[in-house]
CSV table of C-alpha atoms in Angstrom, one decimal:
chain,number,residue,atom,x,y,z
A,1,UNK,CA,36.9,-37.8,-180.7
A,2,UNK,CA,34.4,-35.4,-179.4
A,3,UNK,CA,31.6,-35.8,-176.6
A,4,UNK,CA,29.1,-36.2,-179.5
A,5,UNK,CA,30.6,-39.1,-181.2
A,6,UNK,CA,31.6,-40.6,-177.7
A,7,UNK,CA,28.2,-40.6,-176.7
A,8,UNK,CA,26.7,-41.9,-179.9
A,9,UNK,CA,29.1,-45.1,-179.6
A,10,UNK,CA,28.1,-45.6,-176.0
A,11,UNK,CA,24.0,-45.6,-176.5
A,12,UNK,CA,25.0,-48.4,-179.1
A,13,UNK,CA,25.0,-50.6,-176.4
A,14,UNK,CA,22.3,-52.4,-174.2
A,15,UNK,CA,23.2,-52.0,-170.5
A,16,UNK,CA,19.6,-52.6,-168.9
A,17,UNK,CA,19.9,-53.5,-165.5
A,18,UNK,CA,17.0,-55.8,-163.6
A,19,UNK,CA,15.1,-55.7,-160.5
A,20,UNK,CA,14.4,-59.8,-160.8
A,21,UNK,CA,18.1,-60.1,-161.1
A,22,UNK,CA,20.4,-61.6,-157.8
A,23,UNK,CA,23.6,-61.2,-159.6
A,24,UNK,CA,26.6,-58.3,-160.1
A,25,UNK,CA,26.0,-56.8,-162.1
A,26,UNK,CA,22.4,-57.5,-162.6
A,27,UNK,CA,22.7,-58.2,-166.3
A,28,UNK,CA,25.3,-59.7,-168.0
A,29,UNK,CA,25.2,-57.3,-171.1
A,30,UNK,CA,26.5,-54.5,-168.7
A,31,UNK,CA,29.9,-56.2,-168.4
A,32,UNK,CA,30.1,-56.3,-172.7
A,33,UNK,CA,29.9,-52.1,-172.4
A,34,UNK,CA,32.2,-51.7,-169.3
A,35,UNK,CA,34.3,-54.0,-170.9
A,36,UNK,CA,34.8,-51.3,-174.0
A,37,UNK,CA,34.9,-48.0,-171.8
A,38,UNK,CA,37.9,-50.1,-170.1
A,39,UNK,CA,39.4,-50.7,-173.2
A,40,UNK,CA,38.8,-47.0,-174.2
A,41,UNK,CA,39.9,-45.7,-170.9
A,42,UNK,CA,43.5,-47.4,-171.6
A,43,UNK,CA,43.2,-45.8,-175.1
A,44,UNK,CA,43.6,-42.7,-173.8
A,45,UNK,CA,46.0,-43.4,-171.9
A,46,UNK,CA,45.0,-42.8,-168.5
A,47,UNK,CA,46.1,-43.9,-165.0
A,48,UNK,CA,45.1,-47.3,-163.0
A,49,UNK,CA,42.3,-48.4,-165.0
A,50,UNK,CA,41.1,-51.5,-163.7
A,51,UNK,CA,37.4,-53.5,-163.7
A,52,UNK,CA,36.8,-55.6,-160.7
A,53,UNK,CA,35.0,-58.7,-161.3
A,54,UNK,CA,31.5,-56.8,-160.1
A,55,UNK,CA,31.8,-54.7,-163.4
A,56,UNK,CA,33.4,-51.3,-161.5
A,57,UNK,CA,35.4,-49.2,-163.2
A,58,UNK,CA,38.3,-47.0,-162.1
A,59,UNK,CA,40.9,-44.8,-163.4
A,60,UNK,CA,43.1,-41.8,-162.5
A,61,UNK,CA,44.1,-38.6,-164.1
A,62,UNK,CA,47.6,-37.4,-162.5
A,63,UNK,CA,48.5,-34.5,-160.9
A,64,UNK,CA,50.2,-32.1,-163.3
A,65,UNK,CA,50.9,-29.9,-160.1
A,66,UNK,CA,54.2,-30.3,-157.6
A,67,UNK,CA,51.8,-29.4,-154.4
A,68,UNK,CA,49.5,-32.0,-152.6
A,69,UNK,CA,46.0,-30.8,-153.6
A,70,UNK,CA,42.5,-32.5,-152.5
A,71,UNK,CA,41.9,-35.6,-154.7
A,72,UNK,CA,38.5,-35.6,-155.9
A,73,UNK,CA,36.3,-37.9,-158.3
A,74,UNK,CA,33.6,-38.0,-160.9
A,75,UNK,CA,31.2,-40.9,-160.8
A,76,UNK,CA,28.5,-42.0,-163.7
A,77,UNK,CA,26.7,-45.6,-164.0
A,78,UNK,CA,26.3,-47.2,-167.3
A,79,UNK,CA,23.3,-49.2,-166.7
A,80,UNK,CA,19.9,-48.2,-167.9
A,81,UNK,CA,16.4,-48.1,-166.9
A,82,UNK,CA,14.3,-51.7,-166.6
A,83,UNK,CA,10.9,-49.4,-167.8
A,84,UNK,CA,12.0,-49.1,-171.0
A,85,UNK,CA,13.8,-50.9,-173.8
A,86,UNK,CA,17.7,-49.9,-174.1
A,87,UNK,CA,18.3,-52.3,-177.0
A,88,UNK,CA,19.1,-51.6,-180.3
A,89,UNK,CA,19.0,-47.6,-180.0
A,90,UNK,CA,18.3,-45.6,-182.6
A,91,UNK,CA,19.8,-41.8,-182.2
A,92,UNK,CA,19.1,-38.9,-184.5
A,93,UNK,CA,20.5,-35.4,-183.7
A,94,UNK,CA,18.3,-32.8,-185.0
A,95,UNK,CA,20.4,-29.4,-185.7
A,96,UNK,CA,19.7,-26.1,-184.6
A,97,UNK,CA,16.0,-27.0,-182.8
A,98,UNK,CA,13.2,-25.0,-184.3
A,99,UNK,CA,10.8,-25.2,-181.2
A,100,UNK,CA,8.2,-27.4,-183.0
A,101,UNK,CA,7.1,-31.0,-182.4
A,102,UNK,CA,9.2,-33.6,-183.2
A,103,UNK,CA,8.3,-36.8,-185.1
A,104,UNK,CA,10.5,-39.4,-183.6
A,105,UNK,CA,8.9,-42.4,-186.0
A,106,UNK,CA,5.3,-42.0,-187.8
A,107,UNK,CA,2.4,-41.3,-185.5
A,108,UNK,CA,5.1,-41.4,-182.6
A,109,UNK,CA,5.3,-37.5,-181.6
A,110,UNK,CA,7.4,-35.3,-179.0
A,111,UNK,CA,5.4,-32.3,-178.5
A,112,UNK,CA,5.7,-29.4,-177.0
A,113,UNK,CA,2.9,-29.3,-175.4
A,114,UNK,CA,3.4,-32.3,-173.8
A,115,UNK,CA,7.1,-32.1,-173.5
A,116,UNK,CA,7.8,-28.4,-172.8
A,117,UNK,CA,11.3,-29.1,-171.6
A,118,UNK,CA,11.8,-28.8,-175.4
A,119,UNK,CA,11.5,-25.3,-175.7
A,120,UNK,CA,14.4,-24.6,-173.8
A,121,UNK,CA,16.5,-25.8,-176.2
A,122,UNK,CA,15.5,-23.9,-178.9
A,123,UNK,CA,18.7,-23.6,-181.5
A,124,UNK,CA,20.5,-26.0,-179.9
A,125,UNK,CA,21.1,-29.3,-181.4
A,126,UNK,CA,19.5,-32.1,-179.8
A,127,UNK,CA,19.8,-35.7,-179.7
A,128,UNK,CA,16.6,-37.9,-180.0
A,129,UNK,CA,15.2,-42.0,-179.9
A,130,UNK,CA,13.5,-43.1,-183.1
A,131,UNK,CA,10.3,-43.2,-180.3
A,132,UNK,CA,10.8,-47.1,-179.8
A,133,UNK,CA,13.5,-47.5,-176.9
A,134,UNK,CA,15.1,-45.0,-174.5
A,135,UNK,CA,18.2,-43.0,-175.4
A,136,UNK,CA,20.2,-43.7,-172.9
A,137,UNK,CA,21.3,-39.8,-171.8
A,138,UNK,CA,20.7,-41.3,-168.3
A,139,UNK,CA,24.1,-41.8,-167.9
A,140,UNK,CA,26.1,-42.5,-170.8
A,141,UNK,CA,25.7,-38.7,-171.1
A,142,UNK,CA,27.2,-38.6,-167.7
A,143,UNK,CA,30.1,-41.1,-168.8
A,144,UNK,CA,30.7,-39.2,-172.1
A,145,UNK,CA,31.4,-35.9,-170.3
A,146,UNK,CA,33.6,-37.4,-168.1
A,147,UNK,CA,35.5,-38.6,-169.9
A,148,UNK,CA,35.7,-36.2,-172.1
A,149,UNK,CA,36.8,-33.5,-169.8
A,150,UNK,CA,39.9,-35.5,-168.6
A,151,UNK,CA,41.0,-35.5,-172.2
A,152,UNK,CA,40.7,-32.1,-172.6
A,153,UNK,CA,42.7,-31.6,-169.0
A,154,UNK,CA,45.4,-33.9,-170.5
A,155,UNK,CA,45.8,-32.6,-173.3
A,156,UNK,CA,45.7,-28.8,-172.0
A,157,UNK,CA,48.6,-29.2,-169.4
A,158,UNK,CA,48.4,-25.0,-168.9
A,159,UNK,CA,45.8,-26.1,-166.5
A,160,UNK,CA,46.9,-27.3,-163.0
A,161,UNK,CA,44.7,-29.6,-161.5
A,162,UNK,CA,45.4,-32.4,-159.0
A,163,UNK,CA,44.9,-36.0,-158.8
A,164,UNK,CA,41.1,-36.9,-160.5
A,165,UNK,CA,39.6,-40.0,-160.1
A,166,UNK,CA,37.1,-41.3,-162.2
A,167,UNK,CA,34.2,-44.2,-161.2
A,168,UNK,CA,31.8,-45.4,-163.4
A,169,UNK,CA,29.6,-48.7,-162.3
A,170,UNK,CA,26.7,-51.1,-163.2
A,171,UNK,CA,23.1,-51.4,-161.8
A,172,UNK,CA,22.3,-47.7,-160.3
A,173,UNK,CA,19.2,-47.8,-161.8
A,174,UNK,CA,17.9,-50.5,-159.4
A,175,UNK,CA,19.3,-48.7,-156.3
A,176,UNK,CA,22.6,-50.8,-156.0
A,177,UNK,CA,25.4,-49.4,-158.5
A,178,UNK,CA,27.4,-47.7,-155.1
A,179,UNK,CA,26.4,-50.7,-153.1
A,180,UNK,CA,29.8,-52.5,-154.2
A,181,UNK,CA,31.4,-49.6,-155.7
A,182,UNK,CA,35.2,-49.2,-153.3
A,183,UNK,CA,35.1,-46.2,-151.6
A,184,UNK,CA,38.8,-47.4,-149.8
A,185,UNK,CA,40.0,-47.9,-153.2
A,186,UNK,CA,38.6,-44.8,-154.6
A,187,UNK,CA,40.8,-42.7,-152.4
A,188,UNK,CA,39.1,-38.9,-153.1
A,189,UNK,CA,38.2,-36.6,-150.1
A,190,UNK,CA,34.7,-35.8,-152.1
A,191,UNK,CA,33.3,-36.7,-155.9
A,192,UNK,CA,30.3,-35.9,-158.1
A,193,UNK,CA,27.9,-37.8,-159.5
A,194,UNK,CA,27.3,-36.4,-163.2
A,195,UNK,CA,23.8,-37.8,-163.3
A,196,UNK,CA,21.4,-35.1,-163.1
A,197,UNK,CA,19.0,-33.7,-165.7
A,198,UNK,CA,19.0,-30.0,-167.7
A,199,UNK,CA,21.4,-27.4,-167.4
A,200,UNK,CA,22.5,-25.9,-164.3
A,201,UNK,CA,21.0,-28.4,-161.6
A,202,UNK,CA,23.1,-29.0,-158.9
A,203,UNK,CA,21.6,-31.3,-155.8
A,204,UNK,CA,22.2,-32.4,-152.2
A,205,UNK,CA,19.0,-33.7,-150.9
A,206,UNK,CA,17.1,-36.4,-152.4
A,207,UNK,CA,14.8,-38.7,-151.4
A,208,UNK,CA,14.9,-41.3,-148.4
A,209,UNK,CA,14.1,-44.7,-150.5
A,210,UNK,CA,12.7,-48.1,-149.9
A,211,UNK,CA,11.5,-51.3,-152.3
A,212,UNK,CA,8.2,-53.1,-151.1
A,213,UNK,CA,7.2,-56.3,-152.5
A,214,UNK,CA,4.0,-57.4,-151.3
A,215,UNK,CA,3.1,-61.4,-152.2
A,216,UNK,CA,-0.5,-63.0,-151.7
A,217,UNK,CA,-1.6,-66.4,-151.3
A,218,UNK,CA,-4.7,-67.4,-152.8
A,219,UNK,CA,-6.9,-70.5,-153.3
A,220,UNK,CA,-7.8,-71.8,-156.9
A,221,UNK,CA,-11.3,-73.2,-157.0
A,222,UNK,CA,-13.5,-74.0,-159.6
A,223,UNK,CA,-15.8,-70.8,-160.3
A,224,UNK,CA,-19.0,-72.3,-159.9
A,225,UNK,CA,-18.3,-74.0,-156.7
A,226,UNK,CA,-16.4,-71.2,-155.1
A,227,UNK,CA,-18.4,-69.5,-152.7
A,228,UNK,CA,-16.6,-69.7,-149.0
A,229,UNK,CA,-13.9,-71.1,-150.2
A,230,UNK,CA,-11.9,-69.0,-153.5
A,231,UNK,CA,-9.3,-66.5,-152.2
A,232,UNK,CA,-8.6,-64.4,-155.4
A,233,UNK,CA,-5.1,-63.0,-155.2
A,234,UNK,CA,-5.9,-60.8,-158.4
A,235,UNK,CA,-9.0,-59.4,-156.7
A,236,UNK,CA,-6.6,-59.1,-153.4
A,237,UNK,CA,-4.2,-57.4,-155.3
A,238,UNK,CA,-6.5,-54.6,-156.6
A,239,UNK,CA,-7.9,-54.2,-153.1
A,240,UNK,CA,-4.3,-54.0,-151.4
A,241,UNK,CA,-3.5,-51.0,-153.9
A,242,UNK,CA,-6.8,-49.3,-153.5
A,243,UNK,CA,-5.5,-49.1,-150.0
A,244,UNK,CA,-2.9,-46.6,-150.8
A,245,UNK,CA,-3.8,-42.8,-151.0
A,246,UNK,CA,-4.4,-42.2,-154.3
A,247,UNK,CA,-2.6,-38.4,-154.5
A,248,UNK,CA,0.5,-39.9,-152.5
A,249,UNK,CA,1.6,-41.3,-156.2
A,250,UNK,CA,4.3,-39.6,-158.7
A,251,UNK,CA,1.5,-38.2,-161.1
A,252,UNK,CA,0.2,-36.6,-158.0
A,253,UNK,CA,2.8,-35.1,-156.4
A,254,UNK,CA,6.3,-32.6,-156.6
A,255,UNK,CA,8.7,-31.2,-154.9
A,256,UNK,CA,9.3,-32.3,-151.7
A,257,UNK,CA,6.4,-34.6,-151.5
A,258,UNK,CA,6.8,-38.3,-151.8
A,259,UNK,CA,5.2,-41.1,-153.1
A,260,UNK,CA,4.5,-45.0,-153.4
A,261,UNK,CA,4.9,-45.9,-156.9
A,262,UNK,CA,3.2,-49.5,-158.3
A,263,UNK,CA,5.7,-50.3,-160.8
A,264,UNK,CA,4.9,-53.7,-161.4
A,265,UNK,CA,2.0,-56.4,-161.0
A,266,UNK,CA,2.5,-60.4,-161.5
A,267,UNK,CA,-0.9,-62.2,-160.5
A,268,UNK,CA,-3.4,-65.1,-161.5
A,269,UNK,CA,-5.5,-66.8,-159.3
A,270,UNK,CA,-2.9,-68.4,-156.7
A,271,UNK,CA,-0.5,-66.0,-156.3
A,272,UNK,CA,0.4,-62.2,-156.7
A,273,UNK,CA,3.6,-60.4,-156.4
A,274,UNK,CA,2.8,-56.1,-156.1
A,275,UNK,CA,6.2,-54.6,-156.7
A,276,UNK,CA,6.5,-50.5,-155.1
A,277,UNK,CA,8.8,-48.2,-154.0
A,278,UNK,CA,8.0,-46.1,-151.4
A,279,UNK,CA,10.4,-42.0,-151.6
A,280,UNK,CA,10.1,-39.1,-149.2
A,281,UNK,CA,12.6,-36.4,-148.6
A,282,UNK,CA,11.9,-36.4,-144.7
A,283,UNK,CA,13.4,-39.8,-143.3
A,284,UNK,CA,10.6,-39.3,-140.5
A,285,UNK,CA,7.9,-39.2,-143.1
A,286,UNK,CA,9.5,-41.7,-145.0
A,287,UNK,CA,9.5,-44.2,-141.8
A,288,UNK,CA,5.8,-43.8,-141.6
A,289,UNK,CA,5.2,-44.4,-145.1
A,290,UNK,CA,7.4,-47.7,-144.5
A,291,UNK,CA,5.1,-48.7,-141.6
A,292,UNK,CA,1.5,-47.8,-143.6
A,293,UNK,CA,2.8,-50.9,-146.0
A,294,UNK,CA,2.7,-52.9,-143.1
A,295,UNK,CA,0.4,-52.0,-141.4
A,296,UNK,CA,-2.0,-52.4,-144.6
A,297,UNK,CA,-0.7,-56.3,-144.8
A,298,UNK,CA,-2.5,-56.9,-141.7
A,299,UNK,CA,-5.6,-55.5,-142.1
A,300,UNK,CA,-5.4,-57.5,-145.1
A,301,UNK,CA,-4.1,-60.6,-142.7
A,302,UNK,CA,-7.1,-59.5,-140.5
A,303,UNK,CA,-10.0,-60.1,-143.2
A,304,UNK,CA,-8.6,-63.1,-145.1
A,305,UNK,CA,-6.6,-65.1,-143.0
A,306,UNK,CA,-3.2,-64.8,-141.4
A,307,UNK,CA,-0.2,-65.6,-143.8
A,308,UNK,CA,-2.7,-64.7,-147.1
A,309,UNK,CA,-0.4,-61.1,-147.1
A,310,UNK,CA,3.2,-60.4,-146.8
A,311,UNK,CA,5.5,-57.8,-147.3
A,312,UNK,CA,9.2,-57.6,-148.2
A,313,UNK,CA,10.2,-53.7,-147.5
A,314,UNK,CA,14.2,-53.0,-147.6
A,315,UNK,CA,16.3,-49.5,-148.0
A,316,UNK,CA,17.8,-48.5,-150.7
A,317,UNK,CA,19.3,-45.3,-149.9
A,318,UNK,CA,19.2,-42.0,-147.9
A,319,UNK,CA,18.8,-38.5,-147.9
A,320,UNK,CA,22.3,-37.2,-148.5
A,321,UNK,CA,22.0,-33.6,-147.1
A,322,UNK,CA,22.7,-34.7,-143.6
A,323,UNK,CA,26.0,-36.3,-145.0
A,324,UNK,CA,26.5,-32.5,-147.0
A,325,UNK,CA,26.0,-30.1,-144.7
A,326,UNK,CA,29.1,-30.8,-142.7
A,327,UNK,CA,30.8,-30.3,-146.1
A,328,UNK,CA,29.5,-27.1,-148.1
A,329,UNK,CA,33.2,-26.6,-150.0
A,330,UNK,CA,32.1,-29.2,-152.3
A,331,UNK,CA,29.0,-27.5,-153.1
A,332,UNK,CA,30.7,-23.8,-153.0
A,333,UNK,CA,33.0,-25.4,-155.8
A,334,UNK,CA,30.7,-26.4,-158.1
A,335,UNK,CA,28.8,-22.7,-158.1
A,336,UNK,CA,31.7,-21.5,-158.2
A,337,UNK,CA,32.9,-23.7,-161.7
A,338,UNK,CA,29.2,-22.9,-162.9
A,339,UNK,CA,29.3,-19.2,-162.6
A,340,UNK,CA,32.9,-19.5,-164.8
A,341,UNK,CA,31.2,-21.3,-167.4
A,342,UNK,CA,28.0,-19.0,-167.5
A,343,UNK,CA,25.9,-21.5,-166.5
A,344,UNK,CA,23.0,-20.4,-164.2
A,345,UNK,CA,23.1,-22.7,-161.0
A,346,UNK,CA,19.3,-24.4,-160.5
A,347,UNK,CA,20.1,-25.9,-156.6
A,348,UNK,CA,16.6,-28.7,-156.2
A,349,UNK,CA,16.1,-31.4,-154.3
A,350,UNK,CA,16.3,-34.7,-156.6
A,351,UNK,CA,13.0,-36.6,-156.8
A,352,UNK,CA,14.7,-40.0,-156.9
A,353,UNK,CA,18.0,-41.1,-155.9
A,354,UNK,CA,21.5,-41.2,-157.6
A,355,UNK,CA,24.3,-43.2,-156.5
A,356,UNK,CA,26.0,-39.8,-154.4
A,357,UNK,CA,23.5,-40.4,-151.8
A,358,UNK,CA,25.0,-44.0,-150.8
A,359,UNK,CA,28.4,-43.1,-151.3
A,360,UNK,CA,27.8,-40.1,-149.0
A,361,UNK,CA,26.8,-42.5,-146.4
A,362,UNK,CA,29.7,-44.4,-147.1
A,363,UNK,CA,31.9,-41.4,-146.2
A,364,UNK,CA,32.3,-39.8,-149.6
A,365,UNK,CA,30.1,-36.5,-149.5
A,366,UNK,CA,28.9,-36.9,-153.7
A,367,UNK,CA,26.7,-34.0,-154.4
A,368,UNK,CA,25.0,-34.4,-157.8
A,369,UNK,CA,25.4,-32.2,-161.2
A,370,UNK,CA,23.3,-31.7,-164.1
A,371,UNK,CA,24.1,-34.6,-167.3
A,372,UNK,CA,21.7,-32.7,-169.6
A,373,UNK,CA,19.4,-35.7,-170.3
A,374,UNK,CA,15.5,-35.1,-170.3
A,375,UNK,CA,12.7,-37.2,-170.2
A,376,UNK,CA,14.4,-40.0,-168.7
A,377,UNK,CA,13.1,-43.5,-168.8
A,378,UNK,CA,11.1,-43.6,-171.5
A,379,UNK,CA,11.2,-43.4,-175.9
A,380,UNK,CA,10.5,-38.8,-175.5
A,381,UNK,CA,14.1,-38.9,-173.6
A,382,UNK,CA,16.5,-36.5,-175.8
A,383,UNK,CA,19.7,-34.6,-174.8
A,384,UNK,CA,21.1,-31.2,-176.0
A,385,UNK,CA,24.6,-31.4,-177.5
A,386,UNK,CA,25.3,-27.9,-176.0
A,387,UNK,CA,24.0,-29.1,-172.2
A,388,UNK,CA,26.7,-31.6,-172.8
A,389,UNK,CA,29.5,-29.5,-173.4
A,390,UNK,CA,28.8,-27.1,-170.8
A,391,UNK,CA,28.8,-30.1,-168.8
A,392,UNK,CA,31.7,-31.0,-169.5
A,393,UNK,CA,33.2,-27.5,-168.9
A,394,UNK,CA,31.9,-27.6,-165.4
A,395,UNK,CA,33.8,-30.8,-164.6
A,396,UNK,CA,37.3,-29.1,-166.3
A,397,UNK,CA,36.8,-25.9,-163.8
A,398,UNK,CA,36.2,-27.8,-160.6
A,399,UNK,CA,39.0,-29.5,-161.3
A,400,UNK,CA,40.8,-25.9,-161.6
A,401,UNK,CA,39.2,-24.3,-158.9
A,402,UNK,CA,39.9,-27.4,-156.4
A,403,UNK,CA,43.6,-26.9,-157.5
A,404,UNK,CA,43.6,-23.4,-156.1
A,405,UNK,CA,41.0,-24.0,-153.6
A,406,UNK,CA,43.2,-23.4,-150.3
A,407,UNK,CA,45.8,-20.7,-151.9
């Protein structure tokens, strides 16, 4: 099988994960697709596969090599993204791009001007959506090169390599897939996360993250009797977010600068639910930003009543640069593996989060590597068949140059 196929047979199925969900993982139709990549795992014939009952994923590639050498690990998560549909995905590869706009379905169009990621990728063949769901590139791109690599490092025993690990989990999307993902168990001295987007991208610093969900009381009164006594939790709701600074969003900012993102809003008259998360790079920033949240509840307290706002704020995850630092072989590896493969190194700081940044904190130092998937999130996502097999290239020499790392 080759990564194309692989990939094709993974987007076939609906891993969506959900914010509103309490369980692990948070949907059940996560487990149906980690149940098959289990399966498959044991198919080709690798080492202590196992799923716990959260849905996690392990398995080993042995040592082909009579010397102790570093155990390391590869990492992807199968879930993906609650903004779009995932369900019933509709792939086409387009061969040998020609640089002009794409028609995904009638009157849906990729452009280039709008998408100039495109034009990158000119003469490369690229994988699409029909413009109605998401791909899925984000990570079952991550997954397929994974896996893909070990097969090609078992069944090319002329290269030495040690013992590799590979992790793939539910529910990153949401900000918990390394939350319950066995670090102990994993056993590697460092690991990758193969979740990052075009060719060449190699991160260690992303942002500090939070979740805010702000609730409001109101009172329901008939309209024409409601003077004095009506608290409108839609009207609140508007006036909590015209609160926040209007260029401190993601359409307003880059970079380093971070943001608070609305990216949901339940209300009626009663009772509204404002869902955000709040990202910035500097953790003493990113405290502040924490604090203007609450600090906005009570003015709102202040004006309409004591109670009338709260506000739910919890971490998610952490810069991870203070946890790679201390560690700079990992990263000297992976430049290293990129420079072999001809693929120019593009070192950025990740504006989101990937699951490397909790494990780091957990005492595996995860930087993050390029996946090849672009436009994440959304019906214009679309990989490059090429991205993914130098992807998968960089994977087989890290393994290789980890082998030889201390001779």
């Amino acid at each position: 099988m080759d990564i194309t196929e692989r990939f094709l047979n993974y987007v076939k199925f609906d891993t969506q994960s959900s914010e509103e969900s309490n369980t692990v993982p948070s949907t059940a139709k996560q487990l149906i697709f980690a149940k098959y990549l289990k399966e498959e795992l044991e198919n080709e014939g690798f080492s202590d596969v196992e799923m716990d009952d959260n849905g996690y994923i392990y398995a080993t590639l042995k040592s082909n090599m009579k010397k102790e050498v570093p155990t390391i690990g590869f990492i992807s998560h199968y879930d993906t993204s609650p903004d779009c549909s995932g369900e019933n995905v509709k792939p086409r590869i387009i061969r040998n791009y020609d640089g002009k706009d794409i028609e995904l379905s009638p009157g849906i169009i990729s452009s280039t001007s709008k998408f100039p990621e495109l034009l990158k990728h000119v003469g490369e063949d690229l994988i699409v959506t029909d413009g109605t769901t998401l791909l899925g590139a984000d990570d079952k791109s991550g997954i397929a090169e994974i896996v893909q690599a070990m097969c090609y490092l078992r069944d090319h025993k002329e290269i030495k390599h040690g013992d590799i690990r590979i992790g793939f989990n539910p529910d990153e999307e949401i900000g918990m897939g390394a939350h319950h993902f066995d670090v102990e168990k994993f056993g590697c001295e460092w690991a990758y996360t193969m979740d990052g987007g075009d060719l060449g991208e190699l991160e260690f610093e992303n942002f500090n993250a939070a979740s805010a969900k702000i609730y409001i009381k109101g009172v329901s009164v008939h309209p024409g009797y409601a003077k004095g006594k009506m608290i409108n939790a839609n009207r609140l709701a508007a006036e909590f977010a015209a609160m926040l600074p209007a260029d401190e969003t993601p359409e307003e900012t880059e970079g380093y600068e971070g943001f608070y993102h609305l990216i949901g809003i339940d209300s009626n008259i009663e009772n509204a639910k404002l869902s955000y998360i709040i990202r910035d790079h500097d953790r003493d920033i990113f405290e502040d930003r924490k604090a203007f949240i609450k600090k906005a509840v009570e003015k709102m307290n202040e004006k309409y009543g004591e109670g009338t706002v709260t506000a739910e704020v919890k971490d998610q995850y952490y810069n991870m640069k203070e946890m790679i630092d201390p560690n700079m072989h990992v990263i000297d590896i992976v430049l290293q593996a990129m420079q072999q493969s001809n693929v120019p190194p593009k070192v950025s700081p990740i504006r989101g989060g990937t699951d490397g940044a909790q494990l780091s904190f957990k005492g595996l130092p995860c930087p993050n590597i390029f996946a090849g998937g672009i436009n994440f999130h959304g019906p214009y996502e679309f990989i490059s068949i090429q991205v993914m097999e130098k992807a998968m290239q960089v994977i087989v020499k890290i393994c290789e140059i980890t082998a030889a790392y201390n001779d």
